[in-house]
GROMACS .gro file of C-alpha atoms in nm:
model
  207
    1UNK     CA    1  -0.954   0.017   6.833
    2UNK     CA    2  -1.208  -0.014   7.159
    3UNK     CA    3  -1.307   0.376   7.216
    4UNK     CA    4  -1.346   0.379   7.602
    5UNK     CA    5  -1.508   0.690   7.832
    6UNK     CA    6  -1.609   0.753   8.166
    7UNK     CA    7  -1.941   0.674   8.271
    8UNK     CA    8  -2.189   0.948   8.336
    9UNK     CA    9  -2.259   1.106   8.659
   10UNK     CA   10  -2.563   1.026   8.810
   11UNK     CA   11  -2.675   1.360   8.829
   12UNK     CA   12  -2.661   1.358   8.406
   13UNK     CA   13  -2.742   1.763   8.472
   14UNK     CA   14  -2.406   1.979   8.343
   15UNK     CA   15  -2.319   2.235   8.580
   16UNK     CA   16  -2.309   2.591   8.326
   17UNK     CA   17  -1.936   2.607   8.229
   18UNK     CA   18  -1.877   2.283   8.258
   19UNK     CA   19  -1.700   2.071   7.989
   20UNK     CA   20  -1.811   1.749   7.865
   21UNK     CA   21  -1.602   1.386   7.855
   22UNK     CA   22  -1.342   1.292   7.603
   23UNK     CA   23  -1.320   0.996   7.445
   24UNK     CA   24  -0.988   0.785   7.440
   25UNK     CA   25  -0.921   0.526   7.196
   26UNK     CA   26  -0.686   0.240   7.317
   27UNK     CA   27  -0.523  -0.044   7.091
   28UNK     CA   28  -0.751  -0.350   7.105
   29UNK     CA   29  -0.624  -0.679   7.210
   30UNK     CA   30  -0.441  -0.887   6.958
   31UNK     CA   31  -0.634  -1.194   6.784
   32UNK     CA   32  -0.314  -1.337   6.724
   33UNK     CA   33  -0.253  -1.448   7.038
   34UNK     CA   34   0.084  -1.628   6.981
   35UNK     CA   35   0.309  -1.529   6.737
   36UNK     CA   36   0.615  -1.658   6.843
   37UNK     CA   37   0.470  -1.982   6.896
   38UNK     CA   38   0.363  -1.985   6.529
   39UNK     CA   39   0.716  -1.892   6.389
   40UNK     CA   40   0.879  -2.151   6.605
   41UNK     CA   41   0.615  -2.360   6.432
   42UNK     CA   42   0.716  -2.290   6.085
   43UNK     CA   43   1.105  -2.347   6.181
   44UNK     CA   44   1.102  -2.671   5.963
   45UNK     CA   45   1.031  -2.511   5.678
   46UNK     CA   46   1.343  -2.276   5.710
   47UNK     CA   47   1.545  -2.367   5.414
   48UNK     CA   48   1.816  -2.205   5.211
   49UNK     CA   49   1.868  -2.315   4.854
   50UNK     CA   50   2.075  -2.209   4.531
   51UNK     CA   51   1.983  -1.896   4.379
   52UNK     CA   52   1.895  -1.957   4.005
   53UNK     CA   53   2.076  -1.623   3.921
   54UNK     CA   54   2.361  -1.423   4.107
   55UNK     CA   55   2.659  -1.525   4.290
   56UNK     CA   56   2.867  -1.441   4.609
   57UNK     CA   57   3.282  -1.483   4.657
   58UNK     CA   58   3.332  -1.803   4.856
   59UNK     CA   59   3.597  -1.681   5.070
   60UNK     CA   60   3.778  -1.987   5.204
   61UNK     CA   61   3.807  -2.183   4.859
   62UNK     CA   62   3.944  -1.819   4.709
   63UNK     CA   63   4.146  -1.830   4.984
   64UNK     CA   64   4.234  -2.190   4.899
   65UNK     CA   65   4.314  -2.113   4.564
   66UNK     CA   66   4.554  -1.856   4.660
   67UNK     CA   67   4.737  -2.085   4.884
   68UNK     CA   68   4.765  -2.358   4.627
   69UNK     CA   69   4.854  -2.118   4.286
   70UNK     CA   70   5.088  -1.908   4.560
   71UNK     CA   71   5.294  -1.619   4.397
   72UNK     CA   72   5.334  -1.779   4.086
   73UNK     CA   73   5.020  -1.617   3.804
   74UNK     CA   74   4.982  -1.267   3.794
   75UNK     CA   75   4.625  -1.247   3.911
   76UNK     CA   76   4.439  -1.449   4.152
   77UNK     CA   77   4.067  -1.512   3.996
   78UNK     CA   78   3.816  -1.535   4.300
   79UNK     CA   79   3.566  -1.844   4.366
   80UNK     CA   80   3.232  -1.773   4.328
   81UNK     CA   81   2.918  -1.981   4.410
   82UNK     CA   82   2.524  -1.952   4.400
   83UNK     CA   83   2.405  -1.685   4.612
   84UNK     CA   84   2.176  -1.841   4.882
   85UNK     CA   85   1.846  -1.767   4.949
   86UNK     CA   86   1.524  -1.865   5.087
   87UNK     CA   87   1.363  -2.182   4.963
   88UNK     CA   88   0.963  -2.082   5.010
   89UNK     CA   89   0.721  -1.815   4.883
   90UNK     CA   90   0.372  -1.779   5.076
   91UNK     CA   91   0.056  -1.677   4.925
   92UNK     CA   92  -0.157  -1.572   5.185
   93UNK     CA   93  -0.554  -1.575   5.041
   94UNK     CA   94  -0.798  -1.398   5.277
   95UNK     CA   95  -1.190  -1.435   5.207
   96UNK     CA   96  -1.398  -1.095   5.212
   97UNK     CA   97  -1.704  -1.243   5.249
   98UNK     CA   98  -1.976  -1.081   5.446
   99UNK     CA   99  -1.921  -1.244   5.776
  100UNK     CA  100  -1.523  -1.216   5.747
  101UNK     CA  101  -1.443  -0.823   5.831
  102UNK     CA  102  -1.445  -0.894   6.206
  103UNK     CA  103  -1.153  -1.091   6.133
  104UNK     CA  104  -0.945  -0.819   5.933
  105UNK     CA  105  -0.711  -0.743   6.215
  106UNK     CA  106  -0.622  -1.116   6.256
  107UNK     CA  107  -0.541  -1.136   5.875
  108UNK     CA  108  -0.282  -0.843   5.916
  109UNK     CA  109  -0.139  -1.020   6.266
  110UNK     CA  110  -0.065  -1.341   6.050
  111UNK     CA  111   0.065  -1.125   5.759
  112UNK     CA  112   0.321  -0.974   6.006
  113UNK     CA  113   0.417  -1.308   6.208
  114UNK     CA  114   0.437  -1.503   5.900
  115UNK     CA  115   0.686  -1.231   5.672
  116UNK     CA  116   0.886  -1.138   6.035
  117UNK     CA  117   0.952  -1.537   6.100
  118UNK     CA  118   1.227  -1.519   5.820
  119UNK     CA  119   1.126  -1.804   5.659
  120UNK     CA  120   0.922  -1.755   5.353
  121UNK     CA  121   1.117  -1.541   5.041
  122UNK     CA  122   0.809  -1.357   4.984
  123UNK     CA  123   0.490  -1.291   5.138
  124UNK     CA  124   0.196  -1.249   4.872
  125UNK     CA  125  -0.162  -1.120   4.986
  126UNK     CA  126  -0.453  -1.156   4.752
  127UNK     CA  127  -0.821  -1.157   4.810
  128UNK     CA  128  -1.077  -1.420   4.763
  129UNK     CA  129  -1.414  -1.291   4.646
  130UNK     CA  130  -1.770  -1.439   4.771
  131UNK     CA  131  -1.825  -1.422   4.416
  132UNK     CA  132  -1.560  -1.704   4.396
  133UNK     CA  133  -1.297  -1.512   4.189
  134UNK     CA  134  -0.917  -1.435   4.343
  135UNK     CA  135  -0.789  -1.053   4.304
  136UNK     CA  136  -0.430  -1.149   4.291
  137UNK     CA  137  -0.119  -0.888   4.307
  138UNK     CA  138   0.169  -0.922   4.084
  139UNK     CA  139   0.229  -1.225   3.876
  140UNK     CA  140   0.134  -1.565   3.988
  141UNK     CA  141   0.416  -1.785   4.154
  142UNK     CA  142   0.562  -2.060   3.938
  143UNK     CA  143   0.484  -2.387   4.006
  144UNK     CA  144   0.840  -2.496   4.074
  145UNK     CA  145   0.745  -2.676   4.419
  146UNK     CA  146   0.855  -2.358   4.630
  147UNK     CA  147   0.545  -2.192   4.663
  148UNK     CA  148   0.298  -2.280   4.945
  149UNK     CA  149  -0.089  -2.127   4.941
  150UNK     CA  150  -0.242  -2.037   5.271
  151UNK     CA  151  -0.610  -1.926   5.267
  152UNK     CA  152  -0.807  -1.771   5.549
  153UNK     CA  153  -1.161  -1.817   5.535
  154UNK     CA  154  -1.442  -1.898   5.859
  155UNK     CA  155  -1.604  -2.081   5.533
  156UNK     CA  156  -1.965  -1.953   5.516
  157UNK     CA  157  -1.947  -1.713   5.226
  158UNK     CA  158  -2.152  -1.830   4.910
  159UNK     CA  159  -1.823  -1.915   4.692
  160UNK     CA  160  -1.827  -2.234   5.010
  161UNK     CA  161  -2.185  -2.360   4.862
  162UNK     CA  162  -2.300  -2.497   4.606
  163UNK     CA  163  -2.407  -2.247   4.261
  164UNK     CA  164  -2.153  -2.052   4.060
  165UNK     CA  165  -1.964  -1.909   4.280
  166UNK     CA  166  -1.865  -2.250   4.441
  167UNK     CA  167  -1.800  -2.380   4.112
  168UNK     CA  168  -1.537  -2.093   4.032
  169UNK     CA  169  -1.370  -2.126   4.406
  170UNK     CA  170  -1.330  -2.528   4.432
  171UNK     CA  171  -1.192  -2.512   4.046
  172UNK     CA  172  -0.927  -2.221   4.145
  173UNK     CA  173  -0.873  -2.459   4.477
  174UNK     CA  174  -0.809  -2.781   4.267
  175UNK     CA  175  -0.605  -2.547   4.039
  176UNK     CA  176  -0.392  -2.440   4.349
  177UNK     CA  177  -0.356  -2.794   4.473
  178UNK     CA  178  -0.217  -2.943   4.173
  179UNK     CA  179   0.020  -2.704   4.163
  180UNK     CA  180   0.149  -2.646   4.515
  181UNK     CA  181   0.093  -2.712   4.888
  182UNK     CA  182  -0.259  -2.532   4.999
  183UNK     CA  183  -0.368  -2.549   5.371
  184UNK     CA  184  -0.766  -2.376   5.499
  185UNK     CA  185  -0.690  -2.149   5.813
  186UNK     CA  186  -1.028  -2.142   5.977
  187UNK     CA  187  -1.069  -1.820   6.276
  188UNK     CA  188  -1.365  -1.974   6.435
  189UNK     CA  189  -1.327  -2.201   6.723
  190UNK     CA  190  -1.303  -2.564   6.669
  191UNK     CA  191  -1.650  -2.618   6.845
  192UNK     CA  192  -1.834  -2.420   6.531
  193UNK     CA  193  -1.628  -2.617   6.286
  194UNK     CA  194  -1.915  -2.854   6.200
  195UNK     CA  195  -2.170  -2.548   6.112
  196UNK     CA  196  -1.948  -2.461   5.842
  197UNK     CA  197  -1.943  -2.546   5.460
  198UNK     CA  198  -1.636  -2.708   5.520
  199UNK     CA  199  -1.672  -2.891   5.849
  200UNK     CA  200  -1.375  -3.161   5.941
  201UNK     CA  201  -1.322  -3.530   5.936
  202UNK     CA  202  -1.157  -3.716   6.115
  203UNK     CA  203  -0.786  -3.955   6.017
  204UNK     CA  204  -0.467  -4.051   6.089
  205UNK     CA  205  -0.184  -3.906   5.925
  206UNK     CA  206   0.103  -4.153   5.878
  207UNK     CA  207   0.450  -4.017   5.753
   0.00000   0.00000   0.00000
């Protein structure tokens, strides 16, 4: 939140009786700027697969059954089949390195876009330490090919260079990749890409 006043008189003198200003505190613009461009993004992914466990009355083929059997058995036994549900779980990893609290709003703004699109089962925040460790909440996600790893970092906290901390991030990142999608969300603007520890290279992506 931007706290905004008016600006002083010039005469800066009060007047005896006088009261001074308030301040008023106004929402700050989002960082996010489009949301609903980002869910429409993430449509593709927008899956629905067997549950493993529970199960929901098919209507029509109960309804087909009962046609078929007519009045004939004494009971009519309903069709059942998997209950759907949503085929992708998101861990969302968030740095807290020194130079990344200017960016805490945006992490929330992506937290809300990404578990309001409807397309991810879960939405799973943990934080990534410049000490190179992960805080993680609840149990790890099984590496059954439906979990995706997202990580938001500017990359210039120390667990980006080389030492100890490095050492302990790129092994959990290698971990992470072996196991599941993983994708680098970097805030800073393409143009200060290269001053990073992770700057980009160039390719061409052929599907």
């Amino acid at each position: 939140r931007v706290p905004l006043h008016l600006p002083a008189p010039p005469d800066t003198r009060r007047a005896p009786g006088s009261g001074g200003h308030s301040t008023l505190r106004v929402p700050s613009p989002p960082m996010l700027r489009h949301p609903l461009a980002l869910q429409r993004a993430l449509r593709p992914l927008k899956r629905r697969v067997a549950a493993p466990a529970g199960h929901v009355l098919d209507e029509a083929a109960t309804a087909h059954r009962i046609a078929e059997l007519g009045a004939r058995p004494d009971q009519w036994l309903p069709v059942l089949r998997p209950a759907p549900e949503r085929w992708l779980r998101l861990n969302l990893v968030y740095d807290t390195g020194p130079t990344m609290p200017v960016w805490r709003p945006l992490i929330g703004e992506l937290r809300a876009a990404v578990a309001q699109s409807g397309i991810f089962r879960t939405v799973t925040v943990h934080r990534a330490g410049p000490d190179g460790r992960v805080h993680h909440h609840g149990t790890p996600a099984p590496a059954d090919g439906r979990t995706v790893t997202l990580v938001v970092s500017d990359a210039m906290g120390p667990q980006w260079r080389p030492g100890p901390a490095g050492d302990r991030w790129y092994g959990q990142l290698r971990r992470w990749a072996a196991r599941m999608p993983l994708a680098v969300a970097q805030p800073l603007p393409e143009h200060l890409w290269r001053t990073t520890a992770l700057p980009t290279t160039p390719g061409l992506l052929k599907a």
